[in-house]
Coordinates of C-alpha atoms in Angstrom, one line a residue:
X1 CA 4.8 21.9 -55.4
X2 CA 1.4 23.0 -57.2
X3 CA -0.2 20.1 -59.1
X4 CA -2.6 18.9 -58.6
X5 CA -4.6 20.8 -60.1
X6 CA -1.5 22.0 -62.7
X7 CA -0.4 25.5 -62.3
X8 CA -0.9 28.3 -62.6
X9 CA -3.8 30.6 -62.6
X10 CA -7.6 29.3 -64.3
X11 CA -10.6 32.1 -65.2
X12 CA -12.6 30.6 -61.7
X13 CA -9.2 31.2 -59.7
X14 CA -9.5 34.9 -61.6
X15 CA -13.3 35.6 -60.9
X16 CA -13.0 34.0 -57.1
X17 CA -9.9 37.2 -56.8
X18 CA -13.5 39.6 -57.4
X19 CA -12.1 41.3 -60.0
X20 CA -8.4 42.1 -58.7
X21 CA -7.9 44.5 -56.6
X22 CA -10.8 45.6 -55.1
X23 CA -13.1 42.8 -53.4
X24 CA -9.5 42.0 -51.8
X25 CA -8.5 45.3 -50.1
X26 CA -12.4 44.6 -48.6
X27 CA -11.7 41.3 -47.4
X28 CA -8.6 43.5 -46.3
X29 CA -10.9 45.9 -43.9
X30 CA -14.0 43.3 -42.8
X31 CA -10.7 41.0 -41.1
X32 CA -9.0 44.1 -39.7
X33 CA -9.3 43.5 -35.8
X34 CA -11.4 40.4 -36.2
X35 CA -8.6 38.4 -35.3
X36 CA -7.1 40.4 -32.7
X37 CA -10.6 39.9 -30.3
X38 CA -10.8 35.9 -30.7
X39 CA -7.3 35.2 -30.2
X40 CA -7.1 32.3 -27.9
X41 CA -5.2 30.8 -25.5
X42 CA -2.6 28.4 -26.7
X43 CA -2.1 24.8 -25.6
X44 CA 1.5 24.3 -25.5
X45 CA 1.2 20.9 -25.3
X46 CA -0.2 17.7 -25.0
X47 CA -3.2 15.9 -27.9
X48 CA -4.7 18.3 -30.6
X49 CA -7.3 17.8 -33.6
X50 CA -6.0 19.9 -36.2
X51 CA -7.7 21.3 -39.0
X52 CA -5.5 20.7 -42.1
X53 CA -6.9 22.2 -45.4
X54 CA -5.3 21.2 -48.6
X55 CA -5.4 21.1 -51.9
X56 CA -3.7 17.5 -52.2
X57 CA -4.2 14.3 -49.6
X58 CA -1.0 13.4 -50.6
X59 CA 0.4 16.4 -47.8
X60 CA -1.6 14.5 -44.9
X61 CA -0.3 11.6 -45.5
X62 CA 3.0 13.0 -45.6
X63 CA 2.1 15.6 -42.1
X64 CA 0.3 12.1 -40.9
X65 CA 4.0 10.1 -41.4
X66 CA 6.1 13.4 -40.0
X67 CA 4.4 13.7 -36.9
X68 CA 4.5 9.7 -36.3
X69 CA 8.3 10.0 -37.0
X70 CA 8.8 13.7 -34.2
X71 CA 6.3 11.1 -31.1
X72 CA 7.9 8.0 -32.1
X73 CA 11.3 9.7 -31.7
X74 CA 10.2 11.2 -28.2
X75 CA 10.7 15.3 -27.3
X76 CA 7.4 16.4 -29.3
X77 CA 4.9 18.6 -27.6
X78 CA 1.5 17.7 -29.5
X79 CA 0.8 13.9 -30.2
X80 CA -1.2 15.9 -32.9
X81 CA -4.4 14.2 -35.1
X82 CA -5.4 15.5 -38.4
X83 CA -8.6 16.8 -39.2
X84 CA -8.4 16.8 -43.3
X85 CA -10.1 18.5 -45.8
X86 CA -9.5 18.8 -49.1
X87 CA -10.8 21.6 -52.1
X88 CA -9.5 23.4 -54.4
X89 CA -6.1 25.4 -55.1
X90 CA -8.3 28.9 -54.3
X91 CA -11.4 27.8 -52.2
X92 CA -9.2 27.0 -49.7
X93 CA -7.9 30.8 -49.7
X94 CA -12.4 31.8 -50.0
X95 CA -13.1 29.7 -47.6
X96 CA -11.1 30.8 -44.8
X97 CA -11.0 34.3 -45.6
X98 CA -14.8 34.2 -45.2
X99 CA -14.1 32.4 -42.1
X100 CA -12.1 34.7 -40.8
X101 CA -14.7 37.4 -41.4
X102 CA -17.8 35.1 -40.1
X103 CA -15.9 34.9 -36.8
X104 CA -14.9 30.9 -36.7
X105 CA -14.7 27.7 -38.8
X106 CA -10.4 28.5 -39.9
X107 CA -7.9 26.2 -40.3
X108 CA -5.2 25.6 -37.8
X109 CA -2.8 24.1 -41.3
X110 CA -2.8 25.3 -44.4
X111 CA -1.6 24.6 -47.8
X112 CA -1.1 27.3 -49.9
X113 CA -0.6 27.2 -52.8
X114 CA 1.7 29.8 -55.1
X115 CA -0.9 30.5 -57.4
X116 CA -3.8 31.7 -54.9
X117 CA -1.4 33.1 -52.3
X118 CA -1.0 36.2 -54.1
X119 CA -4.3 36.9 -52.6
X120 CA -2.6 36.7 -48.5
X121 CA -0.3 39.4 -49.8
X122 CA -3.4 41.6 -50.4
X123 CA -4.0 44.7 -47.4
X124 CA -3.7 43.2 -43.8
X125 CA -4.2 39.6 -44.7
X126 CA -1.7 37.9 -44.2
X127 CA -0.6 39.7 -41.4
X128 CA -4.1 39.4 -39.6
X129 CA -4.3 35.4 -40.9
X130 CA -1.1 33.9 -40.4
X131 CA 1.3 33.4 -37.5
X132 CA 4.9 34.6 -38.2
X133 CA 7.6 32.0 -38.6
X134 CA 10.4 34.0 -38.1
X135 CA 11.1 32.0 -34.5
X136 CA 9.9 28.7 -35.0
X137 CA 13.1 29.3 -38.8
X138 CA 15.5 31.1 -37.1
X139 CA 17.5 28.3 -36.6
X140 CA 18.0 26.4 -39.7
X141 CA 17.3 30.0 -40.9
X142 CA 20.5 30.4 -42.5
X143 CA 20.6 27.2 -44.2
X144 CA 16.1 27.1 -45.9
X145 CA 16.4 28.5 -49.9
X146 CA 15.9 32.1 -49.6
X147 CA 14.8 31.6 -53.7
X148 CA 11.8 29.5 -51.4
X149 CA 11.1 31.3 -49.3
X150 CA 11.2 34.7 -50.6
X151 CA 7.9 34.0 -52.0
X152 CA 6.3 33.4 -49.1
X153 CA 7.6 37.0 -47.0
X154 CA 5.8 40.4 -46.4
X155 CA 7.6 43.3 -44.7
X156 CA 10.0 40.3 -43.8
X157 CA 8.2 38.0 -42.2
X158 CA 7.7 35.0 -43.6
X159 CA 4.6 33.4 -43.5
X160 CA 4.5 30.3 -44.3
X161 CA 7.5 27.1 -45.4
X162 CA 7.5 25.8 -48.8
X163 CA 6.6 22.1 -49.7
X164 CA 9.2 22.1 -52.6
X165 CA 11.9 23.5 -54.3
X166 CA 10.3 23.0 -57.9
X167 CA 13.5 24.0 -60.2
X168 CA 12.8 24.0 -63.8
X169 CA 15.1 21.5 -66.0
X170 CA 14.9 20.4 -69.6
X171 CA 13.3 17.2 -69.9
X172 CA 14.6 15.3 -73.7
X173 CA 13.9 11.6 -74.6
X174 CA 17.1 10.1 -75.1
X175 CA 15.9 7.3 -78.2
X176 CA 14.3 10.8 -80.3
X177 CA 17.7 12.8 -79.8
X178 CA 19.8 10.3 -81.0
X179 CA 17.0 9.9 -84.1
X180 CA 16.2 13.3 -85.1
X181 CA 21.3 13.6 -85.1
X182 CA 20.1 16.1 -81.8
X183 CA 23.4 16.3 -79.2
X184 CA 21.9 16.1 -75.7
X185 CA 24.7 18.4 -74.4
X186 CA 24.2 21.8 -76.2
X187 CA 25.5 24.9 -73.6
X188 CA 22.8 27.2 -75.0
X189 CA 19.2 27.7 -76.0
X190 CA 21.4 29.5 -78.8
X191 CA 22.8 26.5 -79.3
X192 CA 19.2 24.1 -79.0
X193 CA 16.9 26.3 -81.6
X194 CA 19.6 26.2 -84.0
X195 CA 19.9 22.6 -84.3
X196 CA 16.6 22.0 -83.0
X197 CA 15.3 24.1 -86.8
X198 CA 17.1 21.5 -88.2
X199 CA 16.1 18.6 -86.4
X200 CA 12.3 19.6 -87.1
X201 CA 12.5 20.9 -91.4
X202 CA 14.1 17.0 -90.5
X203 CA 11.7 15.0 -87.9
X204 CA 8.8 17.4 -88.1
X205 CA 9.9 17.6 -84.0
X206 CA 10.0 19.7 -80.8
X207 CA 12.6 21.3 -78.6
X208 CA 10.0 22.4 -76.6
X209 CA 6.1 23.5 -75.8
X210 CA 4.2 27.2 -75.0
X211 CA 1.0 26.8 -73.5
X212 CA -1.2 29.1 -75.3
X213 CA -5.2 27.9 -73.1
X214 CA -7.4 29.0 -71.6
X215 CA -5.5 29.1 -68.5
X216 CA -3.8 32.5 -67.4
X217 CA -1.8 31.7 -64.6
X218 CA 0.1 28.3 -67.3
X219 CA 0.1 30.7 -70.5
X220 CA 2.0 33.4 -68.2
X221 CA 4.0 30.0 -66.0
X222 CA 5.1 28.8 -69.6
X223 CA 7.1 32.5 -69.8
X224 CA 8.5 33.2 -66.8
X225 CA 10.5 30.6 -66.6
X226 CA 12.7 31.8 -69.1
X227 CA 12.0 34.8 -68.2
X228 CA 14.0 34.6 -64.0
X229 CA 16.4 31.8 -65.9
X230 CA 17.5 35.1 -68.3
X231 CA 17.7 37.5 -65.0
X232 CA 14.4 38.7 -65.6
X233 CA 11.3 39.0 -63.0
X234 CA 8.1 39.4 -63.2
X235 CA 8.2 41.6 -59.9
X236 CA 11.0 42.6 -57.9
X237 CA 11.1 42.6 -54.0
X238 CA 8.7 45.9 -53.3
X239 CA 5.7 44.8 -55.7
X240 CA 6.7 46.8 -59.3
X241 CA 6.6 45.6 -62.7
X242 CA 9.3 44.7 -64.3
X243 CA 8.9 43.1 -67.3
X244 CA 9.5 45.1 -69.7
X245 CA 13.3 44.4 -70.6
X246 CA 16.3 43.5 -71.6
X247 CA 15.4 40.2 -70.3
X248 CA 12.2 40.0 -70.9
X249 CA 12.3 40.6 -74.5
X250 CA 15.2 37.8 -75.0
X251 CA 13.9 35.3 -73.3
X252 CA 10.0 36.5 -74.9
X253 CA 12.4 36.3 -78.9
X254 CA 13.6 33.0 -78.2
X255 CA 9.9 31.9 -77.6
X256 CA 8.3 33.3 -80.3
X257 CA 11.1 32.3 -83.1
X258 CA 10.9 29.0 -82.0
X259 CA 7.3 28.5 -82.7
X260 CA 6.8 30.8 -85.4
X261 CA 9.4 28.3 -86.7
X262 CA 7.7 25.8 -84.8
X263 CA 10.0 23.8 -83.4
X264 CA 8.5 25.2 -79.9
X265 CA 4.7 23.1 -79.3
X266 CA 1.7 24.7 -78.7
X267 CA 0.3 22.7 -76.3
X268 CA -3.7 23.8 -74.5
X269 CA -2.6 22.5 -71.3
X270 CA 0.9 21.3 -70.0
X271 CA -0.7 18.3 -68.4
X272 CA -3.9 17.5 -70.7
X273 CA -4.9 16.2 -74.0
X274 CA -3.3 18.2 -76.4
X275 CA 0.7 17.7 -74.8
X276 CA -0.2 13.7 -74.1
X277 CA -0.9 13.4 -77.5
X278 CA 2.4 15.3 -78.9
X279 CA 4.2 13.7 -76.5
X280 CA 2.5 9.5 -77.5
X281 CA 3.1 11.1 -81.5
X282 CA 7.2 11.9 -80.6
X283 CA 6.4 15.2 -81.6
X284 CA 7.5 16.4 -79.1
X285 CA 10.8 15.4 -77.7
X286 CA 11.9 18.0 -75.1
X287 CA 10.8 21.1 -73.1
X288 CA 11.8 23.4 -70.0
X289 CA 9.8 22.4 -67.5
X290 CA 9.7 21.8 -63.1
X291 CA 11.1 18.9 -61.3
X292 CA 7.5 18.2 -60.1
X293 CA 6.1 17.8 -64.2
X294 CA 7.8 14.0 -64.2
X295 CA 5.3 12.6 -61.8
X296 CA 2.4 15.0 -62.7
X297 CA 2.9 14.8 -66.8
X298 CA 5.3 12.2 -67.8
X299 CA 4.5 9.7 -66.1
X300 CA 0.4 9.7 -66.5
X301 CA 0.7 11.2 -69.4
X302 CA 3.1 8.4 -71.1
X303 CA 3.7 5.5 -68.7
X304 CA 4.4 3.6 -71.9
X305 CA 8.0 5.5 -72.0
X306 CA 9.1 5.2 -68.9
X307 CA 13.3 5.0 -69.3
X308 CA 12.8 7.4 -72.2
X309 CA 13.2 10.3 -70.4
X310 CA 16.4 12.1 -69.4
X311 CA 16.0 15.5 -67.6
X312 CA 20.1 18.3 -67.6
X313 CA 20.5 21.6 -66.6
X314 CA 18.4 23.9 -68.9
X315 CA 20.5 25.9 -71.7
X316 CA 22.3 29.2 -71.0
X317 CA 21.8 32.2 -72.6
X318 CA 24.0 33.2 -74.5
X319 CA 24.3 36.4 -73.7
X320 CA 23.8 35.8 -69.2
X321 CA 21.9 34.2 -67.3
X322 CA 21.5 30.9 -64.9
X323 CA 21.3 26.8 -65.9
X324 CA 17.3 26.2 -64.3
X325 CA 14.7 28.5 -63.1
X326 CA 11.5 27.7 -60.8
X327 CA 8.1 27.0 -61.4
X328 CA 5.3 26.1 -58.4
X329 CA 5.2 26.3 -55.3
X330 CA 2.5 25.9 -52.3
X331 CA 3.3 26.9 -48.6
X332 CA 1.7 25.9 -45.3
X333 CA 0.5 27.9 -43.8
X334 CA -0.8 27.8 -39.3
X335 CA -3.5 30.5 -38.6
X336 CA -3.0 32.8 -36.4
X337 CA -4.8 33.6 -32.9
X338 CA -6.1 30.3 -32.3
X339 CA -6.2 27.7 -29.2
X340 CA -4.8 24.8 -31.8
X341 CA -2.0 27.9 -33.7
X342 CA 0.9 26.9 -31.4
X343 CA 0.0 23.5 -32.0
X344 CA 0.6 23.7 -35.7
X345 CA 3.3 25.6 -35.8
X346 CA 5.2 23.0 -34.8
X347 CA 3.1 20.6 -37.3
X348 CA 4.7 22.3 -40.2
X349 CA 8.3 22.4 -38.1
X350 CA 8.5 18.9 -37.2
X351 CA 7.4 18.3 -41.2
X352 CA 9.7 20.9 -43.4
X353 CA 12.2 21.7 -41.1
X354 CA 14.5 18.9 -39.9
X355 CA 16.7 17.2 -42.7
X356 CA 15.0 13.3 -41.7
X357 CA 12.2 14.7 -43.2
X358 CA 13.7 16.7 -45.9
X359 CA 15.1 13.5 -47.0
X360 CA 11.9 11.4 -47.2
X361 CA 9.6 14.2 -48.4
X362 CA 11.6 13.9 -51.4
X363 CA 12.0 9.9 -51.7
X364 CA 8.6 9.2 -50.9
X365 CA 6.6 12.3 -53.1
X366 CA 9.4 14.6 -55.6
X367 CA 9.6 17.4 -53.9
X368 CA 13.5 18.3 -53.1
X369 CA 14.9 19.7 -50.1
X370 CA 14.4 23.5 -48.9
X371 CA 17.5 23.7 -46.8
X372 CA 20.7 23.5 -48.2
X373 CA 22.8 21.4 -46.9
X374 CA 20.1 18.3 -47.7
X375 CA 21.3 18.3 -51.0
X376 CA 24.7 17.6 -50.4
X377 CA 22.9 13.8 -48.9
X378 CA 24.0 11.2 -49.8
X379 CA 21.2 8.8 -49.8
X380 CA 20.2 11.7 -52.3
X381 CA 22.6 11.2 -54.7
X382 CA 22.4 7.8 -54.8
X383 CA 18.8 7.5 -55.5
X384 CA 18.0 5.9 -59.4
X385 CA 15.4 7.2 -60.3
X386 CA 13.3 4.3 -63.1
X387 CA 11.5 6.1 -65.6
X388 CA 14.8 8.1 -66.8
X389 CA 17.0 4.9 -67.4
X390 CA 18.3 5.0 -64.0
X391 CA 19.6 8.4 -63.7
X392 CA 21.0 9.7 -59.9
X393 CA 18.6 13.5 -60.4
X394 CA 20.1 14.7 -57.5
X395 CA 22.7 15.2 -59.3
X396 CA 21.3 17.0 -61.8
X397 CA 19.3 18.8 -58.8
X398 CA 22.3 19.2 -57.0
X399 CA 24.4 21.1 -60.1
X400 CA 22.4 24.0 -60.4
X401 CA 20.7 24.8 -57.5
X402 CA 23.1 27.3 -56.6
X403 CA 22.6 28.8 -59.1
X404 CA 18.4 29.2 -59.2
X405 CA 16.6 32.9 -59.2
X406 CA 15.4 34.9 -56.5
X407 CA 11.9 35.9 -57.2
X408 CA 9.2 37.7 -55.4
X409 CA 4.6 37.5 -55.1
X410 CA 2.8 40.8 -55.6
X411 CA -0.8 40.5 -54.8
X412 CA -1.2 42.5 -58.8
X413 CA -0.3 38.9 -59.8
X414 CA -3.5 38.0 -61.1
X415 CA -3.8 41.5 -63.0
X416 CA -0.9 40.7 -64.5
X417 CA -2.5 37.2 -66.2
X418 CA -4.8 39.0 -67.4
X419 CA -2.7 41.0 -69.6
X420 CA 0.8 40.2 -70.2
X421 CA -1.5 36.5 -71.5
X422 CA -3.1 37.9 -74.7
X423 CA 0.1 40.0 -75.3
X424 CA 2.3 36.4 -74.7
X425 CA -0.2 34.6 -77.9
X426 CA 0.1 38.1 -80.2
X427 CA 4.8 37.9 -79.7
X428 CA 4.1 33.4 -80.8
X429 CA 1.9 34.8 -83.7
X430 CA 4.7 37.7 -85.3
X431 CA 1.1 40.4 -84.2
X432 CA 3.5 42.7 -82.5
X433 CA 7.0 42.2 -81.6
X434 CA 8.3 40.7 -78.3
X435 CA 9.3 44.0 -77.8
X436 CA 5.5 45.8 -78.0
X437 CA 4.1 43.2 -76.3
X438 CA 6.0 43.4 -72.8
X439 CA 5.4 47.1 -73.8
X440 CA 2.1 47.3 -74.6
X441 CA 1.5 44.4 -71.2
X442 CA 3.1 47.0 -68.8
X443 CA 0.1 49.7 -69.8
X444 CA -2.7 47.8 -69.4
X445 CA -1.8 46.1 -66.1
X446 CA -1.1 50.5 -64.8
X447 CA -3.4 51.3 -66.2
X448 CA -5.6 48.4 -64.7
X449 CA -4.2 48.6 -60.3
X450 CA -4.8 52.2 -61.1
X451 CA -8.1 51.9 -62.0
X452 CA -9.0 49.3 -59.0
X453 CA -8.2 51.0 -56.3
X454 CA -9.5 54.5 -57.2

């Protein structure tokens, strides 16, 4: 999962890349050969103290319990003790690279947030720093959701296991929809746009929200969710930019129309004060967001609205696409060539591959399973959510998981965030047509990546 901190790449994150490609490439060169030289004989059993880096303390408690459960069940080769370090999502990657260059002090296990992970895709960084997990997941590979392994895979090698399958769903405040005479079961975005425009004229409400603040990744994220739903992608599996497409134009046209007509609100931060004010005032009564948004967006900002919110699949685009999308994620990786590498891999397996732990992860943390078979778990299907009025939310997730789009990351994602975010804002304002905004962003992206590599 992405939060906390909220999903998307911050300016600090972009600066951490040293302006883009050049610094990361230099880091890859600096690491060349160092890890192999420092390879240690791995411990194969017994007590181990694992250096565990994460941006979220909830992961520490989750893995501690997973370790206790594995040891209690018997057969676990290790007795794990976690030595946790908490740092910002970007800082984890930065410090791990710096420690590798220094020749030691890398973590045994680290949670790599999906916005920071593209740095590992530059050059040979992933190959030199992270332990391949292909063999570790071989017994369950066919059951793992490809939509969650693909982002953490490079050249066919899986380097991290995702902590969540953060589907994008449509949240709506049921009483407010009733007051505005808005149907809650409209099948397409086009139908919701017409009804939402009328509701906005009569009641000054919004049925969606896009981010327009200083967090560039969040600005792109609002667009990316609907782009993937429509059947497009930021990058193809080879890392080529693919935003200048019919799918991209359709998604951006819908969003720009909504902003200009007023039935899609603009907020600085989907987690911050501007969204809180929009939710509390009743201005925003619906929005597309990931499954974790209830935990990190709604509950903290509007606890008094407990019982009023519901989720449903995304309305479909009339001309194609699915009823869901993805955003966010955190992949847990073991660092290679270390005394505790094998113990780190076994801990990740204990925490993330067994059906029992996948069920517990949802019940304790609200993170969706990454094994397809677990979506048929009766306990999860029966679970009722108090904040969402007793709704059995997992039924919604199971109903759309097979429609979820596969997407790939690129080492150039931070560059795209920089160039695309500004053009999205210009399209929302009507200064550029959606097609022109995507075309110009593509040109700027290719110009910056070419200059960075020269």
